[in-house]
Coordinates of C-alpha atoms in Angstrom, one line a residue:
X1 CA -87.5 -86.2 -71.0
X2 CA -84.2 -87.2 -72.6
X3 CA -86.1 -89.3 -75.1
X4 CA -88.3 -86.3 -75.7
X5 CA -85.3 -84.1 -76.5
X6 CA -83.8 -86.7 -78.8
X7 CA -87.0 -87.1 -80.8
X8 CA -88.4 -83.6 -80.8
X9 CA -85.3 -81.6 -81.6
X10 CA -84.3 -83.6 -84.8
X11 CA -87.9 -83.5 -85.9
X12 CA -88.2 -79.8 -85.7
X13 CA -84.9 -79.5 -87.5
X14 CA -86.5 -81.2 -90.5
X15 CA -85.5 -84.9 -89.9
X16 CA -88.0 -87.2 -91.6
X17 CA -90.1 -84.3 -92.9
X18 CA -90.8 -83.1 -96.4
X19 CA -88.7 -80.7 -98.5
X20 CA -91.0 -77.7 -97.6
X21 CA -90.4 -78.2 -93.8
X22 CA -86.7 -78.5 -94.3
X23 CA -86.6 -75.4 -96.4
X24 CA -88.6 -73.6 -93.7
X25 CA -85.9 -74.5 -91.2
X26 CA -83.0 -73.5 -93.4
X27 CA -84.3 -70.2 -94.8
X28 CA -84.0 -68.1 -91.6
X29 CA -80.4 -69.2 -91.2
X30 CA -79.5 -68.5 -94.8
X31 CA -79.4 -64.8 -94.1
X32 CA -77.0 -65.3 -91.3
X33 CA -74.8 -67.4 -93.5
X34 CA -74.8 -64.7 -96.2
X35 CA -74.1 -61.9 -93.7
X36 CA -71.3 -63.8 -92.1
X37 CA -69.7 -64.7 -95.4
X38 CA -69.8 -61.0 -96.5
X39 CA -68.3 -59.9 -93.1
X40 CA -65.5 -62.4 -93.2
X41 CA -64.7 -61.6 -96.8
X42 CA -64.7 -57.9 -96.1
X43 CA -62.4 -58.3 -93.1
X44 CA -60.0 -60.4 -95.2
X45 CA -60.2 -58.1 -98.2
X46 CA -59.7 -54.8 -96.2
X47 CA -56.9 -56.2 -94.1
X48 CA -55.1 -57.5 -97.2
X49 CA -55.6 -54.3 -99.2
X50 CA -54.8 -51.9 -96.4
X51 CA -51.6 -53.9 -95.6
X52 CA -50.6 -53.8 -99.3
X53 CA -51.3 -50.1 -99.5
X54 CA -49.0 -49.4 -96.5
X55 CA -46.3 -51.6 -98.0
X56 CA -46.5 -49.9 -101.4
X57 CA -46.1 -46.5 -99.7
X58 CA -42.7 -47.9 -98.5
X59 CA -41.8 -49.7 -101.8
X60 CA -42.9 -47.0 -104.3
X61 CA -42.2 -44.1 -102.1
X62 CA -38.9 -43.3 -100.4
X63 CA -38.6 -46.4 -98.2
X64 CA -39.9 -47.1 -94.7
X65 CA -37.7 -44.3 -93.4
X66 CA -36.0 -41.6 -95.3
X67 CA -32.8 -40.3 -93.7
X68 CA -31.7 -36.7 -94.7
X69 CA -28.0 -37.0 -94.8
X70 CA -24.9 -36.8 -97.1
X71 CA -23.7 -40.2 -95.9
X72 CA -25.7 -43.4 -95.3
X73 CA -26.9 -44.2 -91.8
X74 CA -25.0 -46.5 -89.6
X75 CA -26.0 -50.0 -90.5
X76 CA -25.6 -51.2 -86.9
X77 CA -28.8 -49.1 -86.1
X78 CA -30.8 -51.1 -88.6
X79 CA -32.0 -54.7 -88.9
X80 CA -29.6 -57.0 -90.8
X81 CA -32.0 -57.4 -93.8
X82 CA -32.7 -53.6 -94.1
X83 CA -31.8 -52.1 -97.5
X84 CA -30.2 -48.7 -97.8
X85 CA -30.1 -46.7 -101.1
X86 CA -29.4 -43.1 -102.0
X87 CA -32.1 -41.3 -103.9
X88 CA -33.6 -38.0 -105.0
X89 CA -37.1 -37.0 -106.2
X90 CA -37.4 -34.8 -109.3
X91 CA -40.0 -33.9 -111.9
X92 CA -39.9 -33.8 -115.7
X93 CA -41.7 -34.5 -119.0
X94 CA -41.3 -37.7 -121.0
X95 CA -41.9 -38.2 -124.7
X96 CA -42.2 -41.5 -126.5
X97 CA -43.1 -42.3 -130.1
X98 CA -46.7 -42.9 -129.1
X99 CA -47.3 -40.7 -126.1
X100 CA -46.2 -38.2 -123.6
X101 CA -46.7 -37.2 -119.9
X102 CA -45.5 -35.6 -116.8
X103 CA -43.3 -37.8 -114.7
X104 CA -42.3 -38.0 -111.0
X105 CA -38.7 -38.9 -111.4
X106 CA -37.1 -41.2 -108.7
X107 CA -33.4 -41.0 -109.2
X108 CA -31.8 -43.9 -107.3
X109 CA -28.6 -45.7 -106.7
X110 CA -27.3 -48.9 -108.3
X111 CA -29.0 -52.2 -107.5
X112 CA -32.1 -50.4 -106.2
X113 CA -34.4 -53.2 -107.4
X114 CA -32.0 -56.1 -106.7
X115 CA -33.5 -56.9 -103.2
X116 CA -36.9 -56.8 -101.6
X117 CA -38.2 -54.0 -103.9
X118 CA -37.7 -55.9 -107.1
X119 CA -39.2 -59.2 -105.6
X120 CA -42.3 -57.6 -104.1
X121 CA -43.0 -55.6 -107.3
X122 CA -42.5 -58.6 -109.5
X123 CA -39.9 -56.7 -111.6
X124 CA -38.0 -58.6 -114.2
X125 CA -35.1 -56.5 -115.4
X126 CA -33.8 -56.7 -118.9
X127 CA -30.4 -55.7 -120.2
X128 CA -28.9 -53.2 -117.7
X129 CA -26.0 -52.4 -120.0
X130 CA -28.0 -50.0 -122.1
X131 CA -28.0 -46.2 -122.5
X132 CA -29.5 -44.6 -119.4
X133 CA -31.6 -47.6 -118.1
X134 CA -34.9 -46.7 -116.6
X135 CA -37.9 -48.5 -115.0
X136 CA -41.6 -47.7 -115.1
X137 CA -44.8 -49.3 -114.1
X138 CA -47.1 -51.1 -116.5
X139 CA -49.7 -48.3 -116.2
X140 CA -47.2 -45.6 -117.2
X141 CA -45.9 -47.8 -120.0
X142 CA -49.4 -48.3 -121.4
X143 CA -49.9 -44.5 -121.2
X144 CA -46.7 -43.9 -123.2
X145 CA -47.2 -46.9 -125.5
X146 CA -43.7 -48.3 -124.7
X147 CA -42.3 -51.7 -123.9
X148 CA -39.0 -53.1 -122.5
X149 CA -36.1 -52.1 -124.8
X150 CA -37.9 -49.0 -126.2
X151 CA -36.4 -45.5 -125.9
X152 CA -38.0 -42.3 -124.8
X153 CA -36.9 -38.7 -124.2
X154 CA -36.9 -37.1 -120.7
X155 CA -36.9 -33.3 -120.4
X156 CA -35.3 -32.7 -117.0
X157 CA -35.2 -29.3 -115.5
X158 CA -31.9 -28.2 -114.0
X159 CA -32.4 -25.7 -111.2
X160 CA -28.8 -24.5 -111.1
X161 CA -28.6 -23.6 -114.8
X162 CA -32.2 -22.7 -115.2
X163 CA -32.6 -24.7 -118.3
X164 CA -34.2 -27.9 -119.4
X165 CA -31.9 -30.8 -120.4
X166 CA -33.1 -33.6 -122.7
X167 CA -32.0 -37.1 -121.7
X168 CA -32.5 -40.2 -123.9
X169 CA -33.6 -43.2 -121.8
X170 CA -33.9 -46.9 -122.5
X171 CA -36.7 -48.9 -120.8
X172 CA -34.8 -51.6 -118.9
X173 CA -37.7 -52.9 -116.8
X174 CA -41.5 -52.6 -116.4
X175 CA -43.1 -53.8 -113.2
X176 CA -46.8 -54.6 -112.9
X177 CA -48.7 -51.6 -111.7
X178 CA -49.8 -52.2 -108.1
X179 CA -51.0 -48.8 -106.8
X180 CA -51.8 -46.5 -109.7
X181 CA -52.2 -43.5 -107.4
X182 CA -48.5 -43.7 -106.8
X183 CA -47.0 -45.5 -109.8
X184 CA -48.9 -44.3 -112.8
X185 CA -46.4 -41.4 -113.4
X186 CA -43.4 -42.8 -111.6
X187 CA -40.1 -43.1 -113.5
X188 CA -36.9 -44.6 -112.0
X189 CA -33.6 -43.4 -113.4
X190 CA -30.0 -43.8 -112.2
X191 CA -28.7 -40.9 -110.0
X192 CA -25.8 -40.3 -112.4
X193 CA -28.2 -39.9 -115.3
X194 CA -30.1 -37.2 -113.3
X195 CA -26.9 -35.2 -112.8
X196 CA -27.8 -34.6 -109.1
X197 CA -26.4 -35.8 -105.9
X198 CA -28.8 -37.6 -103.5
X199 CA -30.5 -35.6 -100.9
X200 CA -30.9 -38.5 -98.5
X201 CA -31.0 -42.3 -98.1
X202 CA -33.9 -44.6 -98.2
X203 CA -34.1 -47.3 -95.6
X204 CA -36.4 -50.1 -96.6
X205 CA -37.2 -52.5 -93.7
X206 CA -38.6 -56.0 -94.1
X207 CA -42.3 -56.5 -93.8
X208 CA -43.4 -56.7 -90.1
X209 CA -40.4 -54.8 -88.8
X210 CA -40.9 -52.6 -85.7
X211 CA -40.4 -49.2 -87.3
X212 CA -40.7 -47.3 -84.0
X213 CA -37.7 -49.1 -82.6
X214 CA -35.6 -48.2 -85.6
X215 CA -36.8 -44.6 -85.5
X216 CA -35.8 -44.3 -81.8
X217 CA -32.3 -45.6 -82.6
X218 CA -31.9 -43.2 -85.5
X219 CA -33.2 -40.3 -83.5
X220 CA -30.8 -41.1 -80.6
X221 CA -27.9 -41.1 -83.1
X222 CA -28.8 -37.6 -84.2
X223 CA -30.2 -38.5 -87.7
X224 CA -32.9 -36.3 -89.3
X225 CA -35.5 -38.5 -90.9
X226 CA -39.2 -39.0 -92.0
X227 CA -41.2 -42.1 -92.0
X228 CA -43.5 -43.2 -94.9
X229 CA -46.5 -42.4 -92.7
X230 CA -45.3 -38.7 -92.5
X231 CA -44.3 -38.4 -96.1
X232 CA -47.6 -39.8 -97.4
X233 CA -49.7 -38.7 -94.4
X234 CA -52.8 -37.9 -96.6
X235 CA -53.0 -41.4 -98.1
X236 CA -52.1 -43.1 -94.9
X237 CA -54.7 -41.2 -92.8
X238 CA -57.4 -41.8 -95.3
X239 CA -56.6 -45.6 -95.3
X240 CA -56.7 -45.7 -91.4
X241 CA -59.9 -43.6 -91.3
X242 CA -61.6 -45.8 -93.8
X243 CA -60.8 -48.9 -91.8
X244 CA -62.1 -47.4 -88.6
X245 CA -65.4 -46.4 -90.3
X246 CA -65.7 -49.9 -91.8
X247 CA -65.2 -51.7 -88.5
X248 CA -68.1 -49.6 -87.1
X249 CA -70.2 -50.7 -90.0
X250 CA -69.2 -54.3 -89.3
X251 CA -70.5 -54.0 -85.7
X252 CA -73.8 -52.8 -87.0
X253 CA -74.0 -55.7 -89.5
X254 CA -73.1 -58.2 -86.8
X255 CA -76.1 -56.8 -84.8
X256 CA -78.2 -57.4 -87.9
X257 CA -77.1 -61.0 -88.0
X258 CA -78.1 -61.4 -84.3
X259 CA -81.5 -59.9 -85.2
X260 CA -82.0 -62.6 -87.9
X261 CA -81.2 -65.2 -85.3
X262 CA -83.8 -63.9 -82.8
X263 CA -86.2 -63.5 -85.7
X264 CA -85.6 -67.1 -86.7
X265 CA -86.5 -68.2 -83.1
X266 CA -89.7 -66.3 -83.3
X267 CA -90.5 -68.0 -86.7
X268 CA -89.8 -71.5 -85.3
X269 CA -91.9 -70.9 -82.2
X270 CA -94.8 -69.4 -84.2
X271 CA -94.6 -72.3 -86.6
X272 CA -94.8 -74.9 -83.8
X273 CA -97.4 -73.2 -81.6
X274 CA -99.7 -76.3 -81.5
X275 CA -96.8 -78.6 -80.8
X276 CA -95.5 -76.4 -78.0
X277 CA -99.0 -76.3 -76.4
X278 CA -99.2 -80.1 -76.7
X279 CA -95.8 -80.6 -75.1
X280 CA -96.7 -78.3 -72.2
X281 CA -100.0 -80.2 -71.7
X282 CA -97.9 -83.3 -71.4
X283 CA -95.8 -81.8 -68.6
X284 CA -93.1 -79.8 -70.3
X285 CA -92.3 -76.6 -68.6
X286 CA -91.8 -73.1 -70.1
X287 CA -88.1 -73.3 -69.3
X288 CA -87.8 -76.7 -71.0
X289 CA -89.5 -75.5 -74.2
X290 CA -87.4 -72.4 -74.2
X291 CA -84.2 -74.6 -73.8
X292 CA -85.3 -76.8 -76.7
X293 CA -85.8 -73.9 -79.1
X294 CA -82.7 -72.2 -77.9
X295 CA -80.7 -75.3 -78.8
X296 CA -82.5 -75.5 -82.2
X297 CA -81.9 -71.9 -83.1
X298 CA -78.3 -71.6 -81.8
X299 CA -77.4 -74.9 -83.5
X300 CA -78.6 -73.5 -86.8
X301 CA -76.9 -70.1 -86.1
X302 CA -73.6 -71.9 -85.3
X303 CA -73.8 -73.9 -88.5
X304 CA -74.6 -70.8 -90.5
X305 CA -71.7 -68.9 -89.0
X306 CA -69.3 -71.7 -89.7
X307 CA -70.5 -72.2 -93.3
X308 CA -70.5 -68.4 -93.8
X309 CA -66.9 -68.2 -92.5
X310 CA -65.8 -70.9 -94.9
X311 CA -67.6 -69.2 -97.8
X312 CA -66.2 -65.8 -97.0
X313 CA -62.7 -67.2 -96.7
X314 CA -63.0 -68.9 -100.1
X315 CA -64.2 -65.7 -101.8
X316 CA -61.3 -63.8 -100.1
X317 CA -58.8 -66.2 -101.5
X318 CA -59.9 -65.7 -105.1
X319 CA -60.4 -61.9 -104.7
X320 CA -56.9 -61.0 -106.0
X321 CA -57.6 -62.8 -109.2
X322 CA -61.0 -61.0 -109.6
X323 CA -59.2 -57.6 -109.1
X324 CA -56.6 -58.5 -111.7
X325 CA -59.3 -59.2 -114.2
X326 CA -61.1 -56.0 -113.4
X327 CA -57.9 -54.0 -113.6
X328 CA -57.0 -55.6 -117.0
X329 CA -60.4 -54.5 -118.5
X330 CA -60.9 -51.1 -116.8
X331 CA -57.9 -49.9 -114.8
X332 CA -59.5 -46.5 -114.1
X333 CA -62.0 -48.1 -111.7
X334 CA -59.1 -49.1 -109.4
X335 CA -56.9 -46.1 -109.8
X336 CA -57.1 -45.3 -106.1
X337 CA -56.8 -48.9 -104.9
X338 CA -54.1 -51.5 -105.2
X339 CA -54.7 -53.7 -108.3
X340 CA -53.0 -56.7 -106.8
X341 CA -52.4 -57.7 -103.2
X342 CA -51.3 -60.6 -101.0
X343 CA -54.1 -62.2 -98.9
X344 CA -53.7 -61.9 -95.2
X345 CA -56.1 -63.3 -92.6
X346 CA -57.0 -61.1 -89.5
X347 CA -58.0 -64.2 -87.6
X348 CA -58.3 -62.4 -84.3
X349 CA -60.7 -59.8 -85.7
X350 CA -62.7 -62.5 -87.5
X351 CA -62.9 -64.6 -84.3
X352 CA -64.0 -61.6 -82.3
X353 CA -66.7 -60.7 -84.9
X354 CA -68.0 -64.3 -84.9
X355 CA -68.1 -64.4 -81.1
X356 CA -69.9 -61.1 -81.1
X357 CA -72.5 -62.5 -83.6
X358 CA -73.0 -65.7 -81.6
X359 CA -73.1 -64.0 -78.2
X360 CA -75.6 -61.3 -79.3
X361 CA -77.6 -63.9 -81.1
X362 CA -77.8 -66.1 -77.9
X363 CA -79.0 -63.2 -75.8
X364 CA -81.5 -62.1 -78.5
X365 CA -82.8 -65.6 -78.9
X366 CA -83.2 -66.1 -75.2
X367 CA -85.1 -62.8 -74.8
X368 CA -87.3 -63.6 -77.9
X369 CA -88.1 -67.1 -76.7
X370 CA -88.8 -66.1 -73.2
X371 CA -91.4 -63.6 -74.4
X372 CA -92.8 -65.6 -77.4
X373 CA -93.3 -69.0 -75.7
X374 CA -95.2 -67.3 -72.8
X375 CA -97.4 -65.6 -75.4
X376 CA -98.0 -68.8 -77.5
X377 CA -98.7 -71.2 -74.7
X378 CA -102.2 -72.3 -74.1

């Protein structure tokens, strides 16, 4: 029987046969490969984009945690690499030679972009020793038709005096637009230029920090604060809800892949009906034939899953470049998404998904073969 296995299984997998028989073996697994690659790519893409969106809420917003106080929080309550900066949010109108628009004004302290913020945004500052240096995103710069070194006028409303004050600004830096929903109207200016005192301090934590631990320490010290999840609760909730819905879809698609595996088993058995009958006449049992076709089908499924994982990972690795190209030609399409992101690999979720596909496929194939071989035998 061992000789029978070693001859029969490779033969049914296409060894020594013509191209048509080999294609007939490969085609049922091709759908599994494509589905797996799409699922792996989608998991990588969504994890990367959602992680970048969360980080941009911290970077482009008011930090990971915003502390409402007249003095900065005690640095001993924060990680060593945390950055603290005074800030205030205002609104105004900006006018350049080629455009105009409403602006969300982020009045910040000195060296605001000298650490993590500047590095993660890819900001290259020009000459800081200019009149009222300001920073904008590339999407806002395109809207206003400005470039580094240009000047524009800001109309800033002063609540205390009830009047609008014009301020001449110089563009000292432009960072690549990452999240147009937040940065397409965002203008950074120095606090002294705004004429206002800060209404709090931004605390920017390094990526991967335990925000809850820091919040507990700040709360125990009597600080009043808000996290980025609270300040941008609408965007954050939508992102989390979208992820939950997509994972439910992934489960359904994984079941679809398992269906194709069981369907492939049925195709193989139907194709080899005469051979199965001959083998059983020679003494092979129903269990033995079921085991042979279970091996054939699951070997093909395993290969398709591995190949699909590699293909999906490869597509995921090049997806940031694809998005940059799309954003350069039609930025409006991605106005509610990040236009650039850093790839992250949710290996645990990918592994669980692949195990789910293989496990369900094995169960489905076993049930399908048990029924089909009994029906096909003579």
